[in-house]
Amino acid sequence: MANNTADHPPGNSVAEVDHEVDFGCTTMQLRELMELRSGEAVSKIAECYGDVQGICRRLKTSPIEGLSGNPADLEKRHAAFGKNFIPPKKPKTFLQLVWEALQDVTLIILEVAAIISLGLSFYHPQGEGNDSCGQASGGVEDEGEAQAGWIEGAAILFSVIIVVLVTAFNDWSKEKQFRGLQSRIEQEQKFTVIRKGQVIQIPVAEIVVGDIAQIKYGDLLPADGILIQGNDLKIDESSLTGESDQVRKSLEKDPMLLSGTHVMEGSGRMLVSAVGLNSQTGIIFTLLGAGGEDEEKKVKKAKTQDGIALEIQPLKSEEGVESEEKEEKEEKEKKKVNVTKKEKSVLQSKLTRLAVQIGKAGLIMSAMTVIILILYFVIQTFGIEGREWTAECTPIYIQYFVKFLIIGVTVLVVAVPEGLPLAVTISLAYSVKKMMKDNNLVRHLDACETMGNATAICSDKTGTLTMNRMTVVQAYIGDTHYKSIPEPEAINPETLELLVNSISINSAYTTKILPSEKEGGLPRPVGNKTECALLGLVLDLKRDYQPIRDEVPEENLYKVYTFNSARKSMSTVLKNTSGPGFRMYSKGASEIVLRKCSYILDASGQSRVFKAKDRDEMVRKVIEPMACDGLRTICVAMRDFTTEPDWDSEADILNDLTCICVVGIEDPVRPEVPDAISKCQRAGITVRMVTGDNINTARAIATKCGILLPGEDFICLEGKDFNQQIRNDRGEVEQERLDKVWPKLRVLARSSPTDKHTLVKGIIDSTVGETRQVVAVTGDGTNDGPALKKADVGFAMGIAGTDVAKEASDIILTDDNFTSIVKAVMWGRNVYDSISKFLQFQLTVNVVAVIVAFTGACITQDSPLKAVQMLWVNLIMDTLASLALATEPPTEALLLRRPYGRDKPLISRTMMKNILGHAVYQLIITFTLLFAGEKLFNIDSGRNAPLHSPPSEHYTIIFNVFVMMQLFNEINARKIHGERNVFEGIYRNPIFCSVVLGTFALQIVIVQFGGKPFSCTALTIDQWLWCIFVGVGELLWGQFISAIPTHHLKFLKEAGHGIPKEDIAQEQLTEGADAIDLAEMEMRRGQILWFRGLNRIQTQMDVVYTFQTGQTAVPGALRRQPSVVSQHNDAKTVSSPTHVGISSSSLSANSAAAAGPPAPASSSTTGN
């Protein structure tokens, strides 16, 4: 693409006049220009400015040199055109979070009951001393005690306030933490611009109007701009338009580049014309910001999980609004919403199911408790004693009914595992923080625990398993195969000249080899690593590529066919300066480029005919031996044209080439990778390599890594063979065929991004084998987007990865190293185990407390554990226990067992044995104390005490023993696989030790000084020692339980299963529709309609889903990719505070493009 770029001095004129006079065009003029597309834009530029150079002159910038970088000039540009920053949405205030925590149904019921109880305690009717009201009035010892009736109600309210504050504070600190992390990520986001003629990287927030930015494959554009020079540039604009086709950009047809869109192919330079709120994305956010709250409600209604790309034509606001309305109508008509992210994390679906089951059980128990208590009271008072209901007795009877209701609600409070969401949240937040140190930057919180279930990892080769430090080690030049780099004198001078020119010109000019930063260090490769290896060859041949590039600047390149996954080659065309005609240099994968060669240069530098049989011989004698040494082979070729051909018919142009040389590039395996892979295999995780390299190279590297082991019948396939085996005659992928291939497949070579996506989808959807597979995928290129999106966990490379890959991923490997994935597996399993440990502890408390409250209430008409005591046990100990058990550090032992997989239950048989075993011990002790405690301790019985009677020693001992048993059982809960040594590694977790000791200290305070509010009376030293002795018995009992072999206990049921196989088809059906979570499906059957409120797991899972409602949006809508916590699904989005993409399905276009035939997308929703 010829480009006559005029040279201008760098812009730093400093005129203290109005901005329009300063820059020759206003923000509004540029905004209006950016709203135009293709032909209209070209004609507008020609009409108003002459050409793009005219706009450069007005903006006082040079297309070659860029801006001067003068601070005064930059400041003036900020003032005139704004900063490249979109202000984040305000975080929720602490009071808003308090209000949200108060929405919990159980808490509301408790508050109402407590308020009624409080009100009645201040009401003293005349009938109070009247015997006719039966036992209700008896037993009040003195006036002081009667006055203390308000304490219970007040204590319940006080407990509720504490719970609400703890929950709100937790949410608030999490949001703060994520925002902090987000801003850290944003500061690291850089973009390449030219200033003072130097190519530099600056933070995206510092880009100003007038900057000349270099854009390349994989970039996410941070601002609007106009193309100055482009090579084969294709842009994915689906994030703005919803159209999945890639848009070709050129100076003549469509030079407008928009922020938030992805560069899918090619490279070029653009003049930045609008930043921040004036860019197209910024304008849309401004439009959306207007109806913030309504939009939020719409989002909740839409219930899509990750945002859908809307067709918003960013022209004028009215049209934008129209398209929103059209979008909504279409959505209603079609009811087809493509959810781009996974339906639900494995743990989340198991927890939701479990919570529904526990909630049902708790609801039934509490309802039965209330009914039995009321019936018992009514029969006793009005039946057996034959009393009549009189007006003066009404308040007293109501007080009894309120007391019964409070007991019922208390049973419910205990039954619902309030601490569970807290444990999940703490465990995930803690792990995410620690994973940062292990080079894992987690973007979606749930990816952390999903990784613990991973059964398969599909890894890239280059950069992940290998060091991505490529060097040319062998070459075939002039009929000679050199096993090491030849001396320049050994090569024909003309051939050498051609080779050096070809490599220097036919590579991205951004690729360079810089001198080492340290003395004696290795030179630093910058840019594409394969190109760096070739440039290294030029330096090894004692030549320099820079003078050649200076002689042929990028503007003089006539046409560039950039590298992409379909071409697997790159070609650059130059117009001959000396005469007519053109010369084209090409390079690419050897077997692909050699097929297009008709000639080859011999030892004397003359070209001779290169036939098919010559090619086969060369493949056999040169390329295969190189590949078997694990080398990547690249062919460098050229072609001369005497007349100008049709540059668009690629097949004709990339033909009849002359081969100059073939080189073998070595990329050594990272030294730590073989050990990491053997750890994965020990942990029951299958590692597969998916690479674009040829099959021999891939096999050699896979053997070095330990992916292929001698003597095992694993298979390696090339992309085309893989497709032949899995597709039917009509070219459609069949799951049954795929199921025959993937279990033994270990290496997929010469694969396209579509193959990678097909393989990942096939493994995830497969139902062969004992358990369903959970797949992790690594990727760095733009084309890996669909596979990263489809995988259960997508890992993007932090160093080599493109913005598009990072945007599609769940976790970013900041060091691009496979060993970091093993660390992620360890942390993920640790999260899973932490939650299982907590469940084991929590459910023991729940089972015992519910049975004690229920039977105690039915037999003695009063719960042995009072409402406030229950709240202490349930909420405070839950919160503290979740902190203690959720922060256990991971150990290498986690990698010695197989993954749980998708449908393994959350509560295993061993855990069920522990829960029931400890429950039996605790129930025996509690009931012994309840019915015989007064005899054992020689104290007064606390049973059948009348209303408002003072706390008894009897019931205080029961409460204290109960808490002591929980404390020691917390130590038992540290092990869930039946290990004997429960104290192992306890000192490595200071949080656990301090929580246990802290809870013990608090218990002493409550019992000795809690008095009436906690229904406690002070105990003696003897009584305390007995309580502690019984508690320690838990540890001994734990040893007894672990001695019972689990396999004999077949009658024990597991709980908290994943999605059963028969539901998979149903699950796939809902994948295209709204993501309906399992709890909701239950509710739609009309069961426990109000459970949603009660189910705090959902509420806090939403917190874990990182404040999903945080982004104002139209249904399913536009998601700010970069700024703030990208709240719709991302805890952490690697992007800048400034450049903005819309909708997390911005990848849908390239997924449609990459995944073979594009998905049928309606005009408004993009297929994924």
PDB file of N, CA, C and O in Angstrom, residues 1069-1109:
ATOM      1  N   LEU A1069     -28.662 -27.350  26.653  1.00  0.00           N
ATOM      2  CA  LEU A1069     -29.785 -26.598  26.109  1.00  0.00           C
ATOM      3  C   LEU A1069     -29.815 -25.197  26.679  1.00  0.00           C
ATOM      4  O   LEU A1069     -30.025 -24.222  25.989  1.00  0.00           O
ATOM      5  N   THR A1070     -29.561 -25.113  27.995  1.00  0.00           N
ATOM      6  CA  THR A1070     -29.684 -23.794  28.616  1.00  0.00           C
ATOM      7  C   THR A1070     -28.475 -22.920  28.330  1.00  0.00           C
ATOM      8  O   THR A1070     -28.499 -21.749  28.575  1.00  0.00           O
ATOM      9  N   GLU A1071     -27.447 -23.537  27.759  1.00  0.00           N
ATOM     10  CA  GLU A1071     -26.257 -22.728  27.500  1.00  0.00           C
ATOM     11  C   GLU A1071     -26.577 -21.602  26.533  1.00  0.00           C
ATOM     12  O   GLU A1071     -26.088 -20.509  26.628  1.00  0.00           O
ATOM     13  N   GLY A1072     -27.455 -21.901  25.564  1.00  0.00           N
ATOM     14  CA  GLY A1072     -27.811 -20.872  24.603  1.00  0.00           C
ATOM     15  C   GLY A1072     -28.857 -19.928  25.136  1.00  0.00           C
ATOM     16  O   GLY A1072     -29.021 -18.831  24.652  1.00  0.00           O
ATOM     17  N   ALA A1073     -29.605 -20.375  26.121  1.00  0.00           N
ATOM     18  CA  ALA A1073     -30.635 -19.508  26.698  1.00  0.00           C
ATOM     19  C   ALA A1073     -30.075 -18.821  27.931  1.00  0.00           C
ATOM     20  O   ALA A1073     -28.892 -18.883  28.179  1.00  0.00           O
ATOM     21  N   ASP A1074     -30.940 -18.169  28.689  1.00  0.00           N
ATOM     22  CA  ASP A1074     -30.452 -17.530  29.911  1.00  0.00           C
ATOM     23  C   ASP A1074     -29.807 -18.567  30.797  1.00  0.00           C
ATOM     24  O   ASP A1074     -30.242 -19.699  30.857  1.00  0.00           O
ATOM     25  N   ALA A1075     -28.780 -18.142  31.521  1.00  0.00           N
ATOM     26  CA  ALA A1075     -28.154 -19.073  32.461  1.00  0.00           C
ATOM     27  C   ALA A1075     -29.054 -19.188  33.671  1.00  0.00           C
ATOM     28  O   ALA A1075     -29.181 -18.272  34.447  1.00  0.00           O
ATOM     29  N   ILE A1076     -29.721 -20.332  33.787  1.00  0.00           N
ATOM     30  CA  ILE A1076     -30.648 -20.502  34.909  1.00  0.00           C
ATOM     31  C   ILE A1076     -29.906 -21.283  35.964  1.00  0.00           C
ATOM     32  O   ILE A1076     -29.457 -22.388  35.701  1.00  0.00           O
ATOM     33  N   ASP A1077     -29.723 -20.718  37.122  1.00  0.00           N
ATOM     34  CA  ASP A1077     -28.963 -21.501  38.084  1.00  0.00           C
ATOM     35  C   ASP A1077     -29.864 -22.556  38.717  1.00  0.00           C
ATOM     36  O   ASP A1077     -31.082 -22.498  38.648  1.00  0.00           O
ATOM     37  N   LEU A1078     -29.224 -23.551  39.310  1.00  0.00           N
ATOM     38  CA  LEU A1078     -29.961 -24.732  39.751  1.00  0.00           C
ATOM     39  C   LEU A1078     -30.941 -24.398  40.846  1.00  0.00           C
ATOM     40  O   LEU A1078     -32.040 -24.942  40.902  1.00  0.00           O
ATOM     41  N   ALA A1079     -30.546 -23.482  41.729  1.00  0.00           N
ATOM     42  CA  ALA A1079     -31.450 -23.126  42.825  1.00  0.00           C
ATOM     43  C   ALA A1079     -32.729 -22.547  42.243  1.00  0.00           C
ATOM     44  O   ALA A1079     -33.831 -22.844  42.700  1.00  0.00           O
ATOM     45  N   GLU A1080     -32.571 -21.752  41.184  1.00  0.00           N
ATOM     46  CA  GLU A1080     -33.766 -21.134  40.607  1.00  0.00           C
ATOM     47  C   GLU A1080     -34.652 -22.179  39.947  1.00  0.00           C
ATOM     48  O   GLU A1080     -35.872 -22.090  40.004  1.00  0.00           O
ATOM     49  N   MET A1081     -34.032 -23.188  39.323  1.00  0.00           N
ATOM     50  CA  MET A1081     -34.844 -24.221  38.688  1.00  0.00           C
ATOM     51  C   MET A1081     -35.685 -24.923  39.747  1.00  0.00           C
ATOM     52  O   MET A1081     -36.847 -25.253  39.529  1.00  0.00           O
ATOM     53  N   GLU A1082     -35.073 -25.132  40.915  1.00  0.00           N
ATOM     54  CA  GLU A1082     -35.823 -25.752  42.013  1.00  0.00           C
ATOM     55  C   GLU A1082     -36.987 -24.843  42.387  1.00  0.00           C
ATOM     56  O   GLU A1082     -38.112 -25.279  42.590  1.00  0.00           O
ATOM     57  N   MET A1083     -36.671 -23.552  42.491  1.00  0.00           N
ATOM     58  CA  MET A1083     -37.698 -22.629  42.983  1.00  0.00           C
ATOM     59  C   MET A1083     -38.853 -22.520  42.013  1.00  0.00           C
ATOM     60  O   MET A1083     -39.992 -22.330  42.409  1.00  0.00           O
ATOM     61  N   ARG A1084     -38.500 -22.664  40.715  1.00  0.00           N
ATOM     62  CA  ARG A1084     -39.581 -22.517  39.745  1.00  0.00           C
ATOM     63  C   ARG A1084     -40.601 -23.623  39.879  1.00  0.00           C
ATOM     64  O   ARG A1084     -41.681 -23.535  39.360  1.00  0.00           O
ATOM     65  N   ARG A1085     -40.194 -24.720  40.506  1.00  0.00           N
ATOM     66  CA  ARG A1085     -41.180 -25.779  40.733  1.00  0.00           C
ATOM     67  C   ARG A1085     -42.076 -25.399  41.893  1.00  0.00           C
ATOM     68  O   ARG A1085     -42.824 -26.216  42.397  1.00  0.00           O
ATOM     69  N   GLY A1086     -41.939 -24.198  42.383  1.00  0.00           N
ATOM     70  CA  GLY A1086     -42.837 -23.724  43.433  1.00  0.00           C
ATOM     71  C   GLY A1086     -42.382 -24.107  44.820  1.00  0.00           C
ATOM     72  O   GLY A1086     -43.116 -23.936  45.783  1.00  0.00           O
ATOM     73  N   GLN A1087     -41.165 -24.664  44.942  1.00  0.00           N
ATOM     74  CA  GLN A1087     -40.737 -25.061  46.287  1.00  0.00           C
ATOM     75  C   GLN A1087     -39.987 -23.909  46.921  1.00  0.00           C
ATOM     76  O   GLN A1087     -39.171 -23.266  46.281  1.00  0.00           O
ATOM     77  N   ILE A1088     -40.205 -23.744  48.185  1.00  0.00           N
ATOM     78  CA  ILE A1088     -39.595 -22.661  48.976  1.00  0.00           C
ATOM     79  C   ILE A1088     -39.397 -21.386  48.166  1.00  0.00           C
ATOM     80  O   ILE A1088     -38.280 -21.013  47.818  1.00  0.00           O
ATOM     81  N   LEU A1089     -40.508 -20.734  47.905  1.00  0.00           N
ATOM     82  CA  LEU A1089     -40.440 -19.558  47.049  1.00  0.00           C
ATOM     83  C   LEU A1089     -39.579 -18.445  47.640  1.00  0.00           C
ATOM     84  O   LEU A1089     -38.931 -17.708  46.931  1.00  0.00           O
ATOM     85  N   TRP A1090     -39.584 -18.373  48.967  1.00  0.00           N
ATOM     86  CA  TRP A1090     -38.816 -17.268  49.543  1.00  0.00           C
ATOM     87  C   TRP A1090     -37.382 -17.658  49.853  1.00  0.00           C
ATOM     88  O   TRP A1090     -36.637 -16.942  50.479  1.00  0.00           O
ATOM     89  N   PHE A1091     -36.997 -18.847  49.367  1.00  0.00           N
ATOM     90  CA  PHE A1091     -35.657 -19.332  49.729  1.00  0.00           C
ATOM     91  C   PHE A1091     -34.550 -18.442  49.170  1.00  0.00           C
ATOM     92  O   PHE A1091     -33.462 -18.385  49.708  1.00  0.00           O
ATOM     93  N   ARG A1092     -34.869 -17.756  48.074  1.00  0.00           N
ATOM     94  CA  ARG A1092     -33.830 -16.936  47.461  1.00  0.00           C
ATOM     95  C   ARG A1092     -33.229 -15.945  48.454  1.00  0.00           C
ATOM     96  O   ARG A1092     -32.019 -15.749  48.517  1.00  0.00           O
ATOM     97  N   GLY A1093     -34.118 -15.335  49.222  1.00  0.00           N
ATOM     98  CA  GLY A1093     -33.607 -14.366  50.208  1.00  0.00           C
ATOM     99  C   GLY A1093     -32.794 -15.051  51.261  1.00  0.00           C
ATOM    100  O   GLY A1093     -31.713 -14.603  51.633  1.00  0.00           O
ATOM    101  N   LEU A1094     -33.329 -16.174  51.736  1.00  0.00           N
ATOM    102  CA  LEU A1094     -32.664 -16.902  52.810  1.00  0.00           C
ATOM    103  C   LEU A1094     -31.301 -17.399  52.341  1.00  0.00           C
ATOM    104  O   LEU A1094     -30.348 -17.408  53.083  1.00  0.00           O
ATOM    105  N   ASN A1095     -31.234 -17.759  51.086  1.00  0.00           N
ATOM    106  CA  ASN A1095     -30.033 -18.412  50.600  1.00  0.00           C
ATOM    107  C   ASN A1095     -28.887 -17.421  50.456  1.00  0.00           C
ATOM    108  O   ASN A1095     -28.624 -16.891  49.403  1.00  0.00           O
ATOM    109  N   ARG A1096     -28.206 -17.213  51.544  1.00  0.00           N
ATOM    110  CA  ARG A1096     -27.139 -16.218  51.495  1.00  0.00           C
ATOM    111  C   ARG A1096     -25.991 -16.652  50.618  1.00  0.00           C
ATOM    112  O   ARG A1096     -25.194 -15.851  50.187  1.00  0.00           O
ATOM    113  N   ILE A1097     -25.964 -17.917  50.347  1.00  0.00           N
ATOM    114  CA  ILE A1097     -24.882 -18.379  49.484  1.00  0.00           C
ATOM    115  C   ILE A1097     -24.960 -17.654  48.154  1.00  0.00           C
ATOM    116  O   ILE A1097     -23.975 -17.185  47.637  1.00  0.00           O
ATOM    117  N   GLN A1098     -26.198 -17.554  47.611  1.00  0.00           N
ATOM    118  CA  GLN A1098     -26.321 -16.875  46.340  1.00  0.00           C
ATOM    119  C   GLN A1098     -25.873 -15.425  46.464  1.00  0.00           C
ATOM    120  O   GLN A1098     -25.148 -14.927  45.636  1.00  0.00           O
ATOM    121  N   THR A1099     -26.349 -14.779  47.529  1.00  0.00           N
ATOM    122  CA  THR A1099     -26.007 -13.364  47.700  1.00  0.00           C
ATOM    123  C   THR A1099     -24.504 -13.192  47.712  1.00  0.00           C
ATOM    124  O   THR A1099     -23.959 -12.364  47.013  1.00  0.00           O
ATOM    125  N   GLN A1100     -23.836 -14.027  48.517  1.00  0.00           N
ATOM    126  CA  GLN A1100     -22.413 -13.793  48.616  1.00  0.00           C
ATOM    127  C   GLN A1100     -21.645 -14.375  47.450  1.00  0.00           C
ATOM    128  O   GLN A1100     -20.565 -13.921  47.136  1.00  0.00           O
ATOM    129  N   MET A1101     -22.227 -15.369  46.787  1.00  0.00           N
ATOM    130  CA  MET A1101     -21.576 -15.842  45.574  1.00  0.00           C
ATOM    131  C   MET A1101     -21.537 -14.689  44.566  1.00  0.00           C
ATOM    132  O   MET A1101     -20.635 -14.575  43.772  1.00  0.00           O
ATOM    133  N   ASP A1102     -22.602 -13.865  44.616  1.00  0.00           N
ATOM    134  CA  ASP A1102     -22.598 -12.707  43.731  1.00  0.00           C
ATOM    135  C   ASP A1102     -21.438 -11.789  44.085  1.00  0.00           C
ATOM    136  O   ASP A1102     -20.852 -11.156  43.227  1.00  0.00           O
ATOM    137  N   VAL A1103     -21.140 -11.719  45.384  1.00  0.00           N
ATOM    138  CA  VAL A1103     -19.993 -10.910  45.781  1.00  0.00           C
ATOM    139  C   VAL A1103     -18.749 -11.535  45.186  1.00  0.00           C
ATOM    140  O   VAL A1103     -17.885 -10.876  44.638  1.00  0.00           O
ATOM    141  N   VAL A1104     -18.713 -12.869  45.266  1.00  0.00           N
ATOM    142  CA  VAL A1104     -17.566 -13.549  44.692  1.00  0.00           C
ATOM    143  C   VAL A1104     -17.536 -13.301  43.194  1.00  0.00           C
ATOM    144  O   VAL A1104     -16.498 -13.234  42.583  1.00  0.00           O
ATOM    145  N   TYR A1105     -18.700 -13.183  42.604  1.00  0.00           N
ATOM    146  CA  TYR A1105     -18.730 -12.856  41.183  1.00  0.00           C
ATOM    147  C   TYR A1105     -18.392 -11.387  40.995  1.00  0.00           C
ATOM    148  O   TYR A1105     -18.672 -10.793  39.972  1.00  0.00           O
ATOM    149  N   THR A1106     -17.844 -10.822  42.055  1.00  0.00           N
ATOM    150  CA  THR A1106     -17.288  -9.496  42.043  1.00  0.00           C
ATOM    151  C   THR A1106     -18.249  -8.411  41.624  1.00  0.00           C
ATOM    152  O   THR A1106     -18.115  -7.821  40.555  1.00  0.00           O
ATOM    153  N   PHE A1107     -19.197  -8.216  42.511  1.00  0.00           N
ATOM    154  CA  PHE A1107     -20.050  -7.044  42.377  1.00  0.00           C
ATOM    155  C   PHE A1107     -20.583  -6.894  40.972  1.00  0.00           C
ATOM    156  O   PHE A1107     -20.353  -5.927  40.281  1.00  0.00           O
ATOM    157  N   GLN A1108     -21.328  -7.944  40.551  1.00  0.00           N
ATOM    158  CA  GLN A1108     -21.780  -7.978  39.163  1.00  0.00           C
ATOM    159  C   GLN A1108     -22.605  -6.751  38.783  1.00  0.00           C
ATOM    160  O   GLN A1108     -22.561  -6.310  37.665  1.00  0.00           O
ATOM    161  N   THR A1109     -23.401  -6.260  39.712  1.00  0.00           N
ATOM    162  CA  THR A1109     -24.294  -5.167  39.331  1.00  0.00           C
ATOM    163  C   THR A1109     -23.538  -3.870  39.157  1.00  0.00           C
ATOM    164  O   THR A1109     -24.093  -2.877  38.776  1.00  0.00           O
TER     165      THR A1109
END
